[in-house]
Amino acid sequence: MSIRPIHTLSVVTLLLSLALSAPARDLPYGAVSNALLSRCDAEHTRGTLAEARSCYANLLQSDAPLAIRAEAAWAMQDLKAANRFFQDAVKGQPDNLDVLTRWGELFAHSHQNAEAMEIFKEVLATKPGHSFALAGAARVLAQSFSGETTTFLTPLLDASNAAPGAQLRARLLAARMALERADIDAADQHLAVASTLADTHSFNAAHVFALRAALDLRRGQTSSDWVAKALEARPASALAYTEPARNFVMTRRYREAVTWYQRAIELEPQLASAHEALGINLMRINRLSEAREHLETAYELDPYSPITVNTLRLLDSFTRFDVISDPPDAKPGDERLPLHLRLRKDESAAIAPYAIAMTRQAIAVFEKRYGYTLDQPLVVEMYPDHDDFAVRTAGMPGLGILGVAFGYLVAMDSPSGRAVGEFQWGTTLWHELAHVLTLSATNHKVPRWYSEGLSVFEEWQSGPNPGIRIPPSVFEAMAEDKLLPISELDGGFIRPSYPNQVIVSYMQAGLICQYLHEELGDAGLAELLRSFSTDISTADAIEQLLGIAAAEFDARFKIWVDKHHGRTYQSMDAWRGSLATMHSALQTEDYHGAIAAARPTIELYPGYIEADSAWLGMARAERALDKPSDALASFERWIEHGGYDPQGLKDFAALHIEEGNTDDAIRILMRINDVDPLDDSLHVQLGSLLLDADRPAEASNELTIALALEPHDKAQVLYLSARALTALGETDNATERLFQALEIAPNYREAQKLLLQLSRNNH
Amino acid sequence: MKQILSLWFCFWPLMSLGATDIVIVQGLSGEAHYATQFASTSDALERSANSLGVSTTRLLRGAEATRQNLLRELTTRQSTLAADDVFVLYLIGHGSWDDETYKFNLAGPDITARDLATALDNLPAQTQLIVNTSSASGAMLDALTHERRVLVSATRSGAERHATRFGPFFANSLSDDSADLNKDKRISAAEAFAFAERAVADFYSSDNQLATEHPKILGDRASAVILSRLDRTNPGSEVSLSPAVAAALANRDAANAHIEALKLNRDSLAGDNYQQQLRRALLELALAEETLEQAQGDKTP
């Protein structure tokens, strides 16, 4: 096997991005063996920082091996020098995999995970069981929640002959990951092994204690003695605070996270990563100016953190956004929940009316169903640039989700953030608003699966586009028996083990809520939600609610899934075959054949409603065969199942118009607003139809939105708007619109006629 | 006493321009579906040209569409066009760009941007519109830029080499009411371009495709070049007008002229003053139009 030599390739990259003030160097836990360095590290660990600094400085000036001087430079946060020493050390000892691995750690430390992984993989290609390379690779991958993490982690957890320090690091990482997926017992077990390893091999145990503190807090304790123990073990290290803070971030308890990060920077004011995390979490609770201060501090300390830089740029971009409040003078303590929308200026007028109405409607539905009243101002942000949304959420671009709720702050893609038809912004907003309630009602303690499950359930049940929509990939997972036990379902969201597991977990959680609702109604869902406001495990909550063990619940749920969806997931091949036959028939204009193929396709999988669905194929074939009533019925069934494709909706509306059903056409076109509210021609068409249907108030709203979108034929929209205003008796406003129309198009005859009519009526 | 007027010329002109002379060139198509597309585009342009009534139109297609014939047509017009005439050249087909030379593909030798520039520079018409719907047509812009010329290309540069969608949209705009933004029942080059540019963008965005063409327009007289009429009532015909109708027409034209003058002088008028005068003028125009309609309704020779 040929290995690409990378020793020299990455040097330039590292030099470009190294920071003088990066976060403190982690303890090596035996990855480096040198008595002088150990002495310096011991001073640092004891918190005698001046002595430690002096010790490292002396080591740096000594004739110690290059790799040791690299460690000293790293400890003094002179990363450029550390890199030079490592580079020379690797040149001098190309076969020393330990030195190469430490160089990889330096890359990881300076935000260059890809380069670090290349080094770790190179080391592992030469020596497959290299303990610290495995530990380094696992840590890097865990940062991005990669499912590949276990590939590198498991060998260290299983092998007792691995280097003890690497084993310790593996246990710490495994404990963190167990905490992320709420597996308290597993975290406890990993930390027990870690404690033994630290005791046996005399490693500093501060990190073990810090994670024990996080574990205590995760169990619902309000404080933990382990914090003091961690501080005692490493008095100058903020680990005692950052690990609990991190745990609060993972459990979406951002206010608590902020408090713990504030403690961290009080102890370690130079800790860039803590300032960064504090800034980001302050943003999540809408404390933007404080967030900026900490992000700027983080930038001064470590200007090469992409997360800090991206987030500061995002904050700068907020000047291009409007903040629209409802009520307009909203303030905390108002009887009506204050709502603040942060929308980019060029979209705000078009989106705000729908977003406000939908948010109010969602809140009313959720508060009623779950018996809980929201009591904090709610912020909804929509980003036309998906990468801005991704930075808002994770600090980095490239995120695959559509929206996120940080409590009373929702951030999501704006309708223009994705291609038309790619997502339903209304449904996404509905989903995130359900999170606002479930998080608030449980003080953010609701497990991820139940929060996501209720959000999906509400999409299907009460959302702007109701209908149970389950993608084919989820049915395929069902066929392969990949649904998780309910008590392990959180893991499917946080650290998926196969490509589609996140979406499978969303759908499974939604179906569980659907099942519970069928069994226990609204009251059952509300009761389960309330139970999660205490620190209760999923298994205990299920037992409390239903009186059965989690395993029994899983068995009953499986029977329910099979009853309702068994036929579909067992027939995916047949479904695909008949769908393909229908499309072939449509292509050759064999419309009778298309309808014949569409029927079994629909029967097997009625919930498939995408643009290529059998529902739409059948409607188009029926239309081609001049059977408008049949086509209208097919379109209607498609909508009942959650159809939302904008072109399908437009075709449906066009058919209603052809058939003279103006009210139905309006009803259908209004659904497009939940998918593509920035289509000015849609608002004009709707405005015009509403005028014809003698619904001037709604027409006026649609036309006002169309005007905000700078329509192609502005004079026409102004004229239509004037007609609506005239019908509403707002003649002054109507006259104003007419003059605006005529300024663009002086010879616009219809506008002239209406102007003269209004002018004469006034006199 | 009867007045003899051309109804078309009575309609308020944005600029005082002479006759319009239109040459349509349908280039090589290659594949059959392009042949169909180019033919229907050329036909639509020819129909629109005919709607102007008084224009001269020449369509070169098939074996006639050669470099030699096109240059001959242009040379002939050196003596037939007057300075106040409008000359329009439509190029419908494929183009190419080799990083140095733009060529429009014709039977036999292709015609280059430089060939066209030389021939067009020699035309006396002070208002010229060149609409090139070909791939890579943006590459012709540099060579053809001239103060008296409006240039429309389907692509912004020679680097956009894929076959374009712009041509059919541009041609369709000339018979589409929704392209008539100023509601004067005529489609100007500016209106046709705005319509087609938007339609191209909508096409690529609704199809979720990366846009491979970005239309471009250069020159500041595009609003003055009228390419079609939407009201097809006796275009260009001479009719007898009653004194009442003639007077009403004169009033309407005067009102239009007043509005145009106000808009041109907007910067010299204080905000409120401009709006007040404009609104008065718009009302006068509306009244003049009403009077004209009434006069036409009960006209008696």
CSV table of N, CA and C in Angstrom, one decimal, chain A residues 220-336:
chain,number,residue,atom,x,y,z
A,220,GLY,N,-29.4,15.4,37.1
A,220,GLY,CA,-30.4,16.3,37.7
A,220,GLY,C,-29.9,17.0,39.0
A,221,GLN,N,-28.7,16.7,39.4
A,221,GLN,CA,-28.2,17.4,40.6
A,221,GLN,C,-28.0,18.9,40.2
A,222,THR,N,-28.1,19.8,41.2
A,222,THR,CA,-27.9,21.2,40.9
A,222,THR,C,-26.5,21.6,41.1
A,223,SER,N,-25.7,20.8,41.8
A,223,SER,CA,-24.3,21.1,42.0
A,223,SER,C,-23.6,19.7,42.1
A,224,SER,N,-22.2,19.8,42.1
A,224,SER,CA,-21.5,18.5,42.1
A,224,SER,C,-20.2,18.8,42.9
A,225,ASP,N,-19.9,17.9,43.8
A,225,ASP,CA,-18.6,18.0,44.5
A,225,ASP,C,-17.4,17.7,43.6
A,226,TRP,N,-17.7,17.1,42.4
A,226,TRP,CA,-16.6,16.8,41.5
A,226,TRP,C,-16.0,18.1,40.9
A,227,VAL,N,-16.7,19.2,40.9
A,227,VAL,CA,-16.2,20.4,40.4
A,227,VAL,C,-15.0,20.8,41.3
A,228,ALA,N,-15.2,20.8,42.6
A,228,ALA,CA,-14.1,21.2,43.5
A,228,ALA,C,-12.9,20.3,43.3
A,229,LYS,N,-13.2,19.0,43.2
A,229,LYS,CA,-12.1,18.0,43.0
A,229,LYS,C,-11.3,18.2,41.8
A,230,ALA,N,-12.1,18.6,40.7
A,230,ALA,CA,-11.4,18.9,39.4
A,230,ALA,C,-10.5,20.1,39.6
A,231,LEU,N,-11.0,21.1,40.3
A,231,LEU,CA,-10.2,22.3,40.5
A,231,LEU,C,-9.0,22.0,41.4
A,232,GLU,N,-9.2,21.1,42.3
A,232,GLU,CA,-8.1,20.8,43.2
A,232,GLU,C,-7.0,20.1,42.4
A,233,ALA,N,-7.4,19.2,41.5
A,233,ALA,CA,-6.5,18.4,40.7
A,233,ALA,C,-5.7,19.3,39.7
A,234,ARG,N,-6.4,20.3,39.2
A,234,ARG,CA,-5.8,21.3,38.2
A,234,ARG,C,-6.3,22.6,38.5
A,235,PRO,N,-5.7,23.4,39.5
A,235,PRO,CA,-6.3,24.6,39.9
A,235,PRO,C,-6.5,25.7,38.9
A,236,ALA,N,-5.6,25.7,37.9
A,236,ALA,CA,-5.7,26.7,36.9
A,236,ALA,C,-6.4,26.4,35.6
A,237,SER,N,-7.0,25.2,35.6
A,237,SER,CA,-7.7,24.7,34.4
A,237,SER,C,-9.2,24.9,34.5
A,238,ALA,N,-9.8,25.4,33.4
A,238,ALA,CA,-11.2,25.7,33.4
A,238,ALA,C,-12.0,24.4,33.1
A,239,LEU,N,-11.3,23.3,32.9
A,239,LEU,CA,-12.0,22.1,32.6
A,239,LEU,C,-13.2,21.8,33.5
A,240,ALA,N,-13.0,22.1,34.8
A,240,ALA,CA,-14.1,21.9,35.8
A,240,ALA,C,-15.4,22.6,35.4
A,241,TYR,N,-15.3,23.6,34.6
A,241,TYR,CA,-16.4,24.4,34.2
A,241,TYR,C,-16.8,24.1,32.7
A,242,THR,N,-15.8,23.9,31.9
A,242,THR,CA,-16.2,23.7,30.4
A,242,THR,C,-16.9,22.4,30.1
A,243,GLU,N,-16.5,21.3,30.9
A,243,GLU,CA,-17.2,20.1,30.6
A,243,GLU,C,-18.7,20.1,31.0
A,244,PRO,N,-19.0,20.6,32.2
A,244,PRO,CA,-20.4,20.8,32.5
A,244,PRO,C,-21.1,21.7,31.5
A,245,ALA,N,-20.4,22.8,31.1
A,245,ALA,CA,-21.0,23.7,30.2
A,245,ALA,C,-21.3,23.0,28.9
A,246,ARG,N,-20.4,22.2,28.4
A,246,ARG,CA,-20.6,21.5,27.2
A,246,ARG,C,-21.8,20.6,27.3
A,247,ASN,N,-21.9,19.9,28.4
A,247,ASN,CA,-23.0,19.1,28.6
A,247,ASN,C,-24.4,19.8,28.6
A,248,PHE,N,-24.4,21.0,29.1
A,248,PHE,CA,-25.6,21.8,29.0
A,248,PHE,C,-25.9,22.2,27.6
A,249,VAL,N,-24.8,22.5,26.8
A,249,VAL,CA,-25.1,22.8,25.4
A,249,VAL,C,-25.7,21.6,24.7
A,250,MET,N,-25.1,20.4,25.0
A,250,MET,CA,-25.6,19.2,24.3
A,250,MET,C,-27.1,18.9,24.7
A,251,THR,N,-27.5,19.3,25.9
A,251,THR,CA,-28.9,19.1,26.3
A,251,THR,C,-29.7,20.4,26.0
A,252,ARG,N,-29.2,21.3,25.3
A,252,ARG,CA,-29.9,22.5,24.8
A,252,ARG,C,-30.3,23.4,25.9
A,253,ARG,N,-29.6,23.3,27.0
A,253,ARG,CA,-29.9,24.2,28.2
A,253,ARG,C,-28.8,25.4,28.1
A,254,TYR,N,-29.1,26.3,27.2
A,254,TYR,CA,-28.1,27.3,26.8
A,254,TYR,C,-27.9,28.3,28.0
A,255,ARG,N,-28.9,28.6,28.7
A,255,ARG,CA,-28.8,29.6,29.8
A,255,ARG,C,-27.8,29.1,30.8
A,256,GLU,N,-27.9,27.8,31.2
A,256,GLU,CA,-27.0,27.2,32.1
A,256,GLU,C,-25.6,27.1,31.5
A,257,ALA,N,-25.6,26.8,30.2
A,257,ALA,CA,-24.2,26.7,29.6
A,257,ALA,C,-23.5,28.0,29.7
A,258,VAL,N,-24.3,29.1,29.5
A,258,VAL,CA,-23.7,30.4,29.6
A,258,VAL,C,-23.1,30.7,31.0
A,259,THR,N,-23.8,30.3,32.0
A,259,THR,CA,-23.4,30.5,33.3
A,259,THR,C,-22.0,29.8,33.6
A,260,TRP,N,-22.0,28.5,33.1
A,260,TRP,CA,-20.7,27.7,33.3
A,260,TRP,C,-19.6,28.2,32.5
A,261,TYR,N,-19.9,28.7,31.3
A,261,TYR,CA,-18.7,29.2,30.5
A,261,TYR,C,-18.2,30.5,31.1
A,262,GLN,N,-19.2,31.3,31.7
A,262,GLN,CA,-18.7,32.5,32.4
A,262,GLN,C,-17.8,32.2,33.5
A,263,ARG,N,-18.1,31.1,34.2
A,263,ARG,CA,-17.1,30.7,35.3
A,263,ARG,C,-15.8,30.3,34.7
A,264,ALA,N,-15.9,29.6,33.5
A,264,ALA,CA,-14.6,29.2,32.9
A,264,ALA,C,-13.7,30.3,32.5
A,265,ILE,N,-14.3,31.4,32.0
A,265,ILE,CA,-13.4,32.5,31.6
A,265,ILE,C,-13.0,33.3,32.8
A,266,GLU,N,-13.7,33.3,33.9
A,266,GLU,CA,-13.2,33.9,35.1
A,266,GLU,C,-11.9,33.3,35.5
A,267,LEU,N,-11.9,32.0,35.4
A,267,LEU,CA,-10.7,31.2,35.9
A,267,LEU,C,-9.6,31.3,34.8
A,268,GLU,N,-10.0,31.2,33.6
A,268,GLU,CA,-9.0,31.2,32.5
A,268,GLU,C,-9.3,32.2,31.5
A,269,PRO,N,-9.0,33.5,31.7
A,269,PRO,CA,-9.5,34.6,30.9
A,269,PRO,C,-8.9,34.5,29.5
A,270,GLN,N,-7.8,33.8,29.3
A,270,GLN,CA,-7.1,33.7,28.0
A,270,GLN,C,-7.6,32.4,27.2
A,271,LEU,N,-8.6,31.8,27.7
A,271,LEU,CA,-9.1,30.6,27.0
A,271,LEU,C,-10.0,30.9,25.9
A,272,ALA,N,-9.4,31.0,24.7
A,272,ALA,CA,-10.2,31.4,23.5
A,272,ALA,C,-11.4,30.6,23.3
A,273,SER,N,-11.3,29.3,23.4
A,273,SER,CA,-12.4,28.3,23.1
A,273,SER,C,-13.6,28.6,24.0
A,274,ALA,N,-13.3,29.0,25.3
A,274,ALA,CA,-14.4,29.3,26.2
A,274,ALA,C,-15.1,30.6,25.8
A,275,HIS,N,-14.3,31.6,25.4
A,275,HIS,CA,-14.9,32.9,25.0
A,275,HIS,C,-15.8,32.6,23.7
A,276,GLU,N,-15.3,31.8,22.8
A,276,GLU,CA,-16.0,31.4,21.6
A,276,GLU,C,-17.3,30.8,22.0
A,277,ALA,N,-17.2,29.7,22.8
A,277,ALA,CA,-18.4,29.0,23.2
A,277,ALA,C,-19.4,29.9,23.9
A,278,LEU,N,-18.9,30.7,24.8
A,278,LEU,CA,-19.8,31.7,25.5
A,278,LEU,C,-20.5,32.6,24.5
A,279,GLY,N,-19.7,33.1,23.6
A,279,GLY,CA,-20.3,34.0,22.6
A,279,GLY,C,-21.4,33.3,21.8
A,280,ILE,N,-21.2,32.1,21.4
A,280,ILE,CA,-22.1,31.4,20.5
A,280,ILE,C,-23.4,31.1,21.4
A,281,ASN,N,-23.2,30.7,22.6
A,281,ASN,CA,-24.4,30.4,23.4
A,281,ASN,C,-25.1,31.6,23.9
A,282,LEU,N,-24.5,32.7,24.0
A,282,LEU,CA,-25.2,34.0,24.3
A,282,LEU,C,-26.0,34.3,23.1
A,283,MET,N,-25.5,34.1,21.9
A,283,MET,CA,-26.3,34.3,20.7
A,283,MET,C,-27.6,33.5,20.7
A,284,ARG,N,-27.5,32.3,21.2
A,284,ARG,CA,-28.6,31.4,21.2
A,284,ARG,C,-29.7,31.8,22.1
A,285,ILE,N,-29.4,32.7,23.1
A,285,ILE,CA,-30.4,33.2,24.0
A,285,ILE,C,-30.6,34.7,23.6
A,286,ASN,N,-30.2,35.1,22.4
A,286,ASN,CA,-30.5,36.4,21.9
A,286,ASN,C,-29.9,37.5,22.7
A,287,ARG,N,-28.7,37.3,23.3
A,287,ARG,CA,-28.0,38.4,24.0
A,287,ARG,C,-26.8,38.7,23.0
A,288,LEU,N,-27.1,39.4,22.0
A,288,LEU,CA,-26.2,39.6,20.9
A,288,LEU,C,-25.0,40.5,21.2
A,289,SER,N,-25.2,41.6,21.9
A,289,SER,CA,-24.1,42.5,22.1
A,289,SER,C,-23.1,41.8,23.1
A,290,GLU,N,-23.5,41.1,24.1
A,290,GLU,CA,-22.6,40.4,25.0
A,290,GLU,C,-21.9,39.3,24.1
A,291,ALA,N,-22.6,38.7,23.3
A,291,ALA,CA,-22.0,37.6,22.4
A,291,ALA,C,-20.9,38.2,21.6
A,292,ARG,N,-21.1,39.3,21.0
A,292,ARG,CA,-20.1,40.0,20.2
A,292,ARG,C,-18.8,40.2,21.0
A,293,GLU,N,-19.0,40.7,22.2
A,293,GLU,CA,-17.8,41.1,23.0
A,293,GLU,C,-17.0,39.8,23.2
A,294,HIS,N,-17.6,38.7,23.6
A,294,HIS,CA,-16.8,37.5,23.8
A,294,HIS,C,-16.2,36.9,22.5
A,295,LEU,N,-17.0,37.0,21.4
A,295,LEU,CA,-16.4,36.5,20.2
A,295,LEU,C,-15.2,37.4,19.7
A,296,GLU,N,-15.3,38.7,20.0
A,296,GLU,CA,-14.2,39.5,19.6
A,296,GLU,C,-13.0,39.2,20.5
A,297,THR,N,-13.2,38.9,21.8
A,297,THR,CA,-12.1,38.5,22.6
A,297,THR,C,-11.5,37.1,22.1
A,298,ALA,N,-12.4,36.2,21.7
A,298,ALA,CA,-11.9,34.9,21.2
A,298,ALA,C,-11.1,35.2,20.0
A,299,TYR,N,-11.5,36.1,19.1
A,299,TYR,CA,-10.8,36.4,17.9
A,299,TYR,C,-9.4,37.0,18.2
A,300,GLU,N,-9.4,37.8,19.2
A,300,GLU,CA,-8.1,38.4,19.6
A,300,GLU,C,-7.1,37.3,20.1
A,301,LEU,N,-7.7,36.4,20.8
A,301,LEU,CA,-6.8,35.3,21.4
A,301,LEU,C,-6.5,34.2,20.3
A,302,ASP,N,-7.4,34.0,19.4
A,302,ASP,CA,-7.2,32.9,18.4
A,302,ASP,C,-7.9,33.3,17.1
A,303,PRO,N,-7.2,34.2,16.3
A,303,PRO,CA,-7.9,34.7,15.1
A,303,PRO,C,-8.1,33.6,14.0
A,304,TYR,N,-7.7,32.4,14.2
A,304,TYR,CA,-7.8,31.4,13.2
A,304,TYR,C,-8.9,30.4,13.4
A,305,SER,N,-9.7,30.6,14.4
A,305,SER,CA,-10.8,29.7,14.6
A,305,SER,C,-11.9,30.0,13.6
A,306,PRO,N,-12.2,29.1,12.7
A,306,PRO,CA,-13.2,29.4,11.7
A,306,PRO,C,-14.6,29.7,12.3
A,307,ILE,N,-14.8,29.0,13.4
A,307,ILE,CA,-16.1,29.2,14.1
A,307,ILE,C,-16.3,30.7,14.5
A,308,THR,N,-15.2,31.2,15.2
A,308,THR,CA,-15.2,32.6,15.7
A,308,THR,C,-15.4,33.5,14.5
A,309,VAL,N,-14.6,33.3,13.5
A,309,VAL,CA,-14.6,34.3,12.3
A,309,VAL,C,-15.9,34.2,11.7
A,310,ASN,N,-16.4,33.0,11.4
A,310,ASN,CA,-17.7,32.9,10.7
A,310,ASN,C,-18.8,33.6,11.5
A,311,THR,N,-18.8,33.4,12.8
A,311,THR,CA,-19.9,33.9,13.6
A,311,THR,C,-19.8,35.4,13.7
A,312,LEU,N,-18.6,36.0,13.8
A,312,LEU,CA,-18.5,37.4,13.8
A,312,LEU,C,-19.0,38.0,12.5
A,313,ARG,N,-18.7,37.3,11.4
A,313,ARG,CA,-19.1,37.8,10.1
A,313,ARG,C,-20.7,37.8,10.0
A,314,LEU,N,-21.2,36.8,10.6
A,314,LEU,CA,-22.7,36.7,10.6
A,314,LEU,C,-23.3,37.8,11.4
A,315,LEU,N,-22.7,38.1,12.6
A,315,LEU,CA,-23.2,39.2,13.4
A,315,LEU,C,-23.1,40.5,12.6
A,316,ASP,N,-22.0,40.7,11.8
A,316,ASP,CA,-21.9,41.9,11.0
A,316,ASP,C,-23.0,42.0,10.0
A,317,SER,N,-23.4,40.8,9.5
A,317,SER,CA,-24.4,40.8,8.4
A,317,SER,C,-25.8,41.2,9.0
A,318,PHE,N,-26.0,41.2,10.3
A,318,PHE,CA,-27.3,41.5,10.8
A,318,PHE,C,-27.8,43.0,10.5
A,319,THR,N,-26.9,43.8,10.1
A,319,THR,CA,-27.3,45.2,9.6
A,319,THR,C,-28.2,45.1,8.4
A,320,ARG,N,-28.1,44.0,7.7
A,320,ARG,CA,-28.9,43.9,6.4
A,320,ARG,C,-30.3,43.2,6.8
A,321,PHE,N,-30.6,43.1,8.0
A,321,PHE,CA,-31.8,42.4,8.4
A,321,PHE,C,-32.7,43.5,9.1
A,322,ASP,N,-34.0,43.3,8.9
A,322,ASP,CA,-35.0,44.0,9.7
A,322,ASP,C,-35.4,43.2,10.9
A,323,VAL,N,-35.8,43.9,12.0
A,323,VAL,CA,-36.4,43.2,13.1
A,323,VAL,C,-37.8,43.7,13.1
A,324,ILE,N,-38.8,42.8,12.9
A,324,ILE,CA,-40.2,43.2,12.9
A,324,ILE,C,-40.8,42.5,14.1
A,325,SER,N,-41.5,43.4,14.9
A,325,SER,CA,-42.1,42.9,16.1
A,325,SER,C,-43.6,42.9,16.0
A,326,ASP,N,-44.1,41.9,16.7
A,326,ASP,CA,-45.6,41.8,16.8
A,326,ASP,C,-46.0,41.5,18.2
A,327,PRO,N,-46.7,42.4,18.9
A,327,PRO,CA,-47.2,43.7,18.4
A,327,PRO,C,-46.0,44.6,18.2
A,328,PRO,N,-46.2,45.6,17.3
A,328,PRO,CA,-45.1,46.5,16.9
A,328,PRO,C,-44.3,47.0,18.1
A,329,ASP,N,-44.9,47.3,19.2
A,329,ASP,CA,-44.2,47.9,20.3
A,329,ASP,C,-44.0,46.8,21.4
A,330,ALA,N,-43.8,45.6,20.9
A,330,ALA,CA,-43.7,44.4,21.8
A,330,ALA,C,-42.6,44.6,22.9
A,331,LYS,N,-42.9,44.3,24.1
A,331,LYS,CA,-42.0,44.3,25.2
A,331,LYS,C,-42.2,43.2,26.2
A,332,PRO,N,-41.2,42.7,26.9
A,332,PRO,CA,-41.4,41.6,27.8
A,332,PRO,C,-42.6,42.0,28.8
A,333,GLY,N,-43.4,41.0,29.2
A,333,GLY,CA,-44.4,41.3,30.1
A,333,GLY,C,-45.8,41.6,29.5
A,334,ASP,N,-45.7,41.7,28.1
A,334,ASP,CA,-47.0,42.0,27.4
A,334,ASP,C,-47.9,40.8,27.6
A,335,GLU,N,-49.2,41.1,27.6
A,335,GLU,CA,-50.2,40.0,27.7
A,335,GLU,C,-50.0,39.0,26.5
A,336,ARG,N,-49.9,39.6,25.4
A,336,ARG,CA,-49.7,38.8,24.1
A,336,ARG,C,-48.2,38.5,24.0
